[in-house]
CSV table of C-alpha atoms (C1' of nucleotides) in Angstrom, one decimal:
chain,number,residue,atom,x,y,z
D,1,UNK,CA,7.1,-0.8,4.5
D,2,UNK,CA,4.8,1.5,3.3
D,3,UNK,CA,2.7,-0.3,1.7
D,4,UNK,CA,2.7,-2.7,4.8
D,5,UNK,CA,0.8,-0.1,6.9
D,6,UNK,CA,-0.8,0.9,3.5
D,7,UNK,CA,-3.6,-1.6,4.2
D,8,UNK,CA,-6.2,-0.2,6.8
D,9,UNK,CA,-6.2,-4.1,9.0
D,10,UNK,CA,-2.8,-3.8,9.2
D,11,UNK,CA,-2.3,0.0,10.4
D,12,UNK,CA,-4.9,-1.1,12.7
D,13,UNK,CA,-3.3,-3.8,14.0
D,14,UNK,CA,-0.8,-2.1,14.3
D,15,UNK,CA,-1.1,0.5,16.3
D,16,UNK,CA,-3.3,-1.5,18.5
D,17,UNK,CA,0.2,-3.5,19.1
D,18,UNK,CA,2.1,0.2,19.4
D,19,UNK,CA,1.3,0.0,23.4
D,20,UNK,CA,4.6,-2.3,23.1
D,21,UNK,CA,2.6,-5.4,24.8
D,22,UNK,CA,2.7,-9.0,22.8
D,23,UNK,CA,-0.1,-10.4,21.9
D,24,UNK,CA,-0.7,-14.0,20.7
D,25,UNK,CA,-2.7,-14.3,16.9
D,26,UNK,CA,-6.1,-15.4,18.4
D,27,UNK,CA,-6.1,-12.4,21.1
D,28,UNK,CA,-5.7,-10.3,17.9
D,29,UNK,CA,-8.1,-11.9,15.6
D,30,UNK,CA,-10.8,-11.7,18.3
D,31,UNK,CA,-11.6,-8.7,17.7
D,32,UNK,CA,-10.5,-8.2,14.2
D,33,UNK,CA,-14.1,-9.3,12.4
D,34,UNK,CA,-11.9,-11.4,10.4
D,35,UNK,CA,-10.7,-15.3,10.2
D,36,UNK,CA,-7.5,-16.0,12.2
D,37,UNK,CA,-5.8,-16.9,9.0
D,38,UNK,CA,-6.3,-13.3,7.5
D,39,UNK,CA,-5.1,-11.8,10.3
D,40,UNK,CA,-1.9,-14.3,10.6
D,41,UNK,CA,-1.4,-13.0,6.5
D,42,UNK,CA,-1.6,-9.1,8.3
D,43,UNK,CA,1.3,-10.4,10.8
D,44,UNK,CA,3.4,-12.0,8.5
D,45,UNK,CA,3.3,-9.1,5.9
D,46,UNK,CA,3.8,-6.7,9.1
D,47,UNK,CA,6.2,-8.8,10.6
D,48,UNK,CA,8.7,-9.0,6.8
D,49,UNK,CA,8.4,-5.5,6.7
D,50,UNK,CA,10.2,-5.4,10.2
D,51,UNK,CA,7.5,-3.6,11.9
D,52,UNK,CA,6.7,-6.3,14.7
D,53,UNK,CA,8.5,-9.2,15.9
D,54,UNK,CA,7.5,-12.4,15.8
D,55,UNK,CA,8.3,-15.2,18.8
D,56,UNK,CA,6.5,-18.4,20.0
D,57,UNK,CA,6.3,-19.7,23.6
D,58,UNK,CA,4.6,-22.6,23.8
D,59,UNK,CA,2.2,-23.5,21.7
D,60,UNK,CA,1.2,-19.6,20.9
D,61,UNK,CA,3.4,-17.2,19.1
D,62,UNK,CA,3.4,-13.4,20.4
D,63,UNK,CA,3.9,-10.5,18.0
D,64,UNK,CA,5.2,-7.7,19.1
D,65,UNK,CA,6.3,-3.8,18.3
D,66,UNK,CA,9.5,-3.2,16.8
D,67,UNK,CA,10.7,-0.1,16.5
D,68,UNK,CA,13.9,0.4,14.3
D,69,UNK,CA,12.2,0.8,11.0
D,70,UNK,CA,9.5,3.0,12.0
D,71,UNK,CA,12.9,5.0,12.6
D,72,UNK,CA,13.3,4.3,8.9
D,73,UNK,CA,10.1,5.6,8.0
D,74,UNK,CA,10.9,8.8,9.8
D,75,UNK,CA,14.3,9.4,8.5
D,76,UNK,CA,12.8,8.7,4.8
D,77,UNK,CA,9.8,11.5,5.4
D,78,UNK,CA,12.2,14.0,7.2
D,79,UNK,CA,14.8,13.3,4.2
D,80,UNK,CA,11.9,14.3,1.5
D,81,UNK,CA,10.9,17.1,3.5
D,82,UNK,CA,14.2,18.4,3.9
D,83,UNK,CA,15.1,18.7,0.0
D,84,UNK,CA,12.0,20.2,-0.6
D,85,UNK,CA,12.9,23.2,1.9
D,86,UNK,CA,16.2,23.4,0.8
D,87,UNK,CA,14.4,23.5,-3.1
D,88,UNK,CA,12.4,26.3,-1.9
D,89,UNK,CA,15.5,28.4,0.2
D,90,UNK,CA,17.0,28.2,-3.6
D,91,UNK,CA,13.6,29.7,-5.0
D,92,UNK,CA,14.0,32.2,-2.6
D,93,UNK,CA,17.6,33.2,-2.5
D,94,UNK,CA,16.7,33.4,-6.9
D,95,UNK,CA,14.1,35.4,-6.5
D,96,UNK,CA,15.9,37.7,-4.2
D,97,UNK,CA,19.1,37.8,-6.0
D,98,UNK,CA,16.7,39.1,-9.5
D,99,UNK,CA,15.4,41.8,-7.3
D,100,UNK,CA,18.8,42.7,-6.2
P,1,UNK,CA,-1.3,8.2,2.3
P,2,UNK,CA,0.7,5.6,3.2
P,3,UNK,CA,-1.0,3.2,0.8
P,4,UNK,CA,-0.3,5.7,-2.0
P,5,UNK,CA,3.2,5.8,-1.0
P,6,UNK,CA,3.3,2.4,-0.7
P,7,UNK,CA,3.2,1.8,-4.5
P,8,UNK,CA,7.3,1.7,-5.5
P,9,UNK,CA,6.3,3.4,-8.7
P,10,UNK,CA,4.3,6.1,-6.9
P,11,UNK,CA,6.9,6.3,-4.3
P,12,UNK,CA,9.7,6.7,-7.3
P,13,UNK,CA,7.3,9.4,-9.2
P,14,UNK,CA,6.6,11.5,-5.5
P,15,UNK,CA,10.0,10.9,-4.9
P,16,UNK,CA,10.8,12.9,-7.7
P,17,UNK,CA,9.1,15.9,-7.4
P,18,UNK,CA,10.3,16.1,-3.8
P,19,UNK,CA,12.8,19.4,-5.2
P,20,UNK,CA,9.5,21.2,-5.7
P,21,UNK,CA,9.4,21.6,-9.4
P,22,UNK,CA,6.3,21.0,-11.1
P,23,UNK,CA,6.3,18.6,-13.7
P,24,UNK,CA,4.1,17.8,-16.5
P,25,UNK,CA,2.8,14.2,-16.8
P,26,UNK,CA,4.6,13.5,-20.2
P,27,UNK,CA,7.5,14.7,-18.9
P,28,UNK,CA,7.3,12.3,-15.8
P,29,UNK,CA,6.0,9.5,-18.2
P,30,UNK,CA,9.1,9.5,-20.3
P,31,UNK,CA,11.4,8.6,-18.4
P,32,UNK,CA,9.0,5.7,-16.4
P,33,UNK,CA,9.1,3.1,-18.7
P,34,UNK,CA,5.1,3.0,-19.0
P,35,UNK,CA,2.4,4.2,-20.4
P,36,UNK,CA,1.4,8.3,-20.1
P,37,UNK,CA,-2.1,6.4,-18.7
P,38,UNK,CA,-0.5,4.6,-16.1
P,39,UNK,CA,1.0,7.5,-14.9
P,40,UNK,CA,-1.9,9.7,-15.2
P,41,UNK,CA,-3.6,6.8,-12.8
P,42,UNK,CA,-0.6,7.3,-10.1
P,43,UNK,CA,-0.4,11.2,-10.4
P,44,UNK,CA,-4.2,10.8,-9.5
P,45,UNK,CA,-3.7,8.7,-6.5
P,46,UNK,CA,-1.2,10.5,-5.2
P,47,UNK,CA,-3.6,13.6,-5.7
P,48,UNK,CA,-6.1,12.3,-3.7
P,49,UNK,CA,-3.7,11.3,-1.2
P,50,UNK,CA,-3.2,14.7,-1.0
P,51,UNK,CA,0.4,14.3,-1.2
P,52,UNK,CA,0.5,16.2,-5.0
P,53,UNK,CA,-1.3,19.2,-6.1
P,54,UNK,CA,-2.3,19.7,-9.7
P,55,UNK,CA,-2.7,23.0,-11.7
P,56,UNK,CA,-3.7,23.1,-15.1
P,57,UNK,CA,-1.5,25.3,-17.5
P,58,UNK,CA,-2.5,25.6,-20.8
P,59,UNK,CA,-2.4,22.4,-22.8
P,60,UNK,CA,-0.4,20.6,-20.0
P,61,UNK,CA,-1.2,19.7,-16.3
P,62,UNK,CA,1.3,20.5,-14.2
P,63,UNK,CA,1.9,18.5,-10.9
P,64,UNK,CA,4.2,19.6,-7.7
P,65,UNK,CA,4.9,18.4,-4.3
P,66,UNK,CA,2.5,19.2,-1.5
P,67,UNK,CA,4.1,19.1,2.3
P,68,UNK,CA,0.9,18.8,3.9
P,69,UNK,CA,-0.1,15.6,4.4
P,70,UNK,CA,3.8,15.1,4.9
P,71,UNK,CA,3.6,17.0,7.8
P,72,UNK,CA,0.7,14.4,9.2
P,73,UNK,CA,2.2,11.1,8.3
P,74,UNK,CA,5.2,12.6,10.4
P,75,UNK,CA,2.6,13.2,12.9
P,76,UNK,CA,1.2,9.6,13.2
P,77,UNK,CA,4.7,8.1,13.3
P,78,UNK,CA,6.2,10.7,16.1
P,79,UNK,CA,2.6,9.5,17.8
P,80,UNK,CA,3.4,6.0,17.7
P,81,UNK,CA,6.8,6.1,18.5
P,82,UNK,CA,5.7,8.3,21.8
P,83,UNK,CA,2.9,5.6,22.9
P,84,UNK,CA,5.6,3.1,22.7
P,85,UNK,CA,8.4,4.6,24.2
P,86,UNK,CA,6.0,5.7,27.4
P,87,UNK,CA,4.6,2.2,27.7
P,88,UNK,CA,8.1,1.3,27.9
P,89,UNK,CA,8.9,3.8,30.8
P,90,UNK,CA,5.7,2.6,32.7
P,91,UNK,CA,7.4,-1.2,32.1
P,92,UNK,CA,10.7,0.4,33.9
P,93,UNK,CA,9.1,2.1,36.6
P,94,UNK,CA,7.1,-1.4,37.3
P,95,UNK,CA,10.0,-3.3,37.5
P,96,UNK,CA,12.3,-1.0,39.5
P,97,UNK,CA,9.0,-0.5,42.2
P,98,UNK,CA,9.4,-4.6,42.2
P,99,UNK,CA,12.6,-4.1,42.6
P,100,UNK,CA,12.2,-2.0,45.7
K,1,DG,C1',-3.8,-40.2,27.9
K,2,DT,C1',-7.4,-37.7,25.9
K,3,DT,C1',-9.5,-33.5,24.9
K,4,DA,C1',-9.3,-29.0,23.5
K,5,DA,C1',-6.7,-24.8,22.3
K,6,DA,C1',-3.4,-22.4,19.2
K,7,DT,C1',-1.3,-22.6,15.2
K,8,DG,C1',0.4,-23.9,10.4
K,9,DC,C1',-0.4,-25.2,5.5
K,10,DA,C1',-2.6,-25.5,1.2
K,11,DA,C1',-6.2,-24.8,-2.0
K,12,DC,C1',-9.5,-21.9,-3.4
K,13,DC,C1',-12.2,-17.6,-4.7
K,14,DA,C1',-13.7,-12.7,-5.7
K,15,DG,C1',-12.4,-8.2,-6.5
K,16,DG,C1',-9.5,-4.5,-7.1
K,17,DA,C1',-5.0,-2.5,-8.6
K,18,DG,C1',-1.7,-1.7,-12.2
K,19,DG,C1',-1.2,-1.6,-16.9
K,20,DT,C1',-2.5,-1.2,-22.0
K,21,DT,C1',-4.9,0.2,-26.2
K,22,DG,C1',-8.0,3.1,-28.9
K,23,DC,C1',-10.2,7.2,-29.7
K,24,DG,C1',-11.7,11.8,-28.9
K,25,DT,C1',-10.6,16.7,-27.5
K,26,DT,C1',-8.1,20.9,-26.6
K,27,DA,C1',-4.3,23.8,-27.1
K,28,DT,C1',0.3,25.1,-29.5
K,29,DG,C1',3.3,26.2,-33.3
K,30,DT,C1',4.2,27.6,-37.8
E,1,DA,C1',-5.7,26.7,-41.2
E,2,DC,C1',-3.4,22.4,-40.3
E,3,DA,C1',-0.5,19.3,-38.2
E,4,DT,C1',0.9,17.8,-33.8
E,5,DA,C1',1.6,17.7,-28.9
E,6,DA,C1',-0.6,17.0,-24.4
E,7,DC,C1',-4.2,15.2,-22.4
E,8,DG,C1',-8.9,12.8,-20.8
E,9,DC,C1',-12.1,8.9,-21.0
E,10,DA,C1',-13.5,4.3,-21.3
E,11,DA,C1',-13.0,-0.5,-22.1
E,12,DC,C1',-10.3,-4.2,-21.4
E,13,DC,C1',-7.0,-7.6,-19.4
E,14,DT,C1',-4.0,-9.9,-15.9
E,15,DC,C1',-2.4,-10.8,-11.7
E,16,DC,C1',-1.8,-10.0,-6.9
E,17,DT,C1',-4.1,-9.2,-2.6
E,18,DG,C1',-7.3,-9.9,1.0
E,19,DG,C1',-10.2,-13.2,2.6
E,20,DT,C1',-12.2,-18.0,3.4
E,21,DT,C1',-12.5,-23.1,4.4
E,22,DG,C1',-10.7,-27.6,5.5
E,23,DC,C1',-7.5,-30.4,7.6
E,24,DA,C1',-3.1,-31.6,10.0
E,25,DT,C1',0.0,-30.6,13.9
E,26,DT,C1',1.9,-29.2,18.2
E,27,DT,C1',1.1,-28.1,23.0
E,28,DA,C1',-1.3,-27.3,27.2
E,29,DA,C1',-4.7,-28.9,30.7
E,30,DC,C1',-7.0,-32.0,33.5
DNA sequence: GTTAAATGCAACCAGGAGGTTGCGTTATGT
DNA sequence: ACATAACGCAACCTCCTGGTTGCATTTAAC
């Protein structure tokens, strides 16, 4: 999942898609300086990682924002950052406990 | 910074220093079942990506966690998530003023 | 019913990412 | 002082990724 917004195209399209409004492949790779196959790779990658949704209607198929596993994402960063405070209270606490 | 992350090796190795101790890059390279070179290459990304901080100590370079650019990936994603979730409350109030 | 739009599929290509090996250099330990 | 540990640099290789092109297929539009 990271490395699905790793790629600069995709964290463009993206967040370009983050407004929550679904938009059709050829809307997208209009203004995406790029073939409309490229950009259906970008949305298939995006879409596996679970970061948009995928559903066709009619002879287009919309991709959309999906939510949960940005959660993830967030969960994951807050979980890292967490340890490494709790890493550095123990530092502390150490350090105090020597002076002490 | 989310393409360096975005490397499951990279992820494992930041992943790993997340308790705040520095390591040095034989240390980290023993127990990754690859080459000191090939970590060496991922400590540097991850460097760049400003997500580790090195410091040289005598013969060994030591690397460590840096919450920084932590702090701004958290950023972007709270960002996103907000553009979403108020493009969703503009959807609701639209539909209740049809509503009405 | 035909034409054109929107997409899918497959083959193909260039370049960069991840990894290795070999060798040179600097610091440590005894 | 000498052996060795920890590292840097550079060349090299392989494979995946990002991108393109060509053609077939489905669906809308008139």
């Amino acid at each position: 999942m990271f490395a699905a917004l790793g790629d600069p195209t995709r964290l463009a399209i993206f967040d370009r898609l983050a407004d929550g409004k679904p938009r059709s492949i050829s809307v997208l790779s209009d203004d995406a300086d790029m073939t409309r196959q490229a950009v259906t790779k970008h949305l298939r990658v995006l879409e596996a990682a679970g970061l948009l949704q995928n559903h066709r209607v009619g002879r287009e198929s919309q991709y959309a924002f999906c939510p949960e596993q940005l959660a993830e994402a967030r969960a994951y960063l807050d979980q890292v950052a967490g340890r490494w405070e709790s890493a550095l209270m123990r530092l502390k606490s150490f350090v105090e406990d020597d002076e002490a």
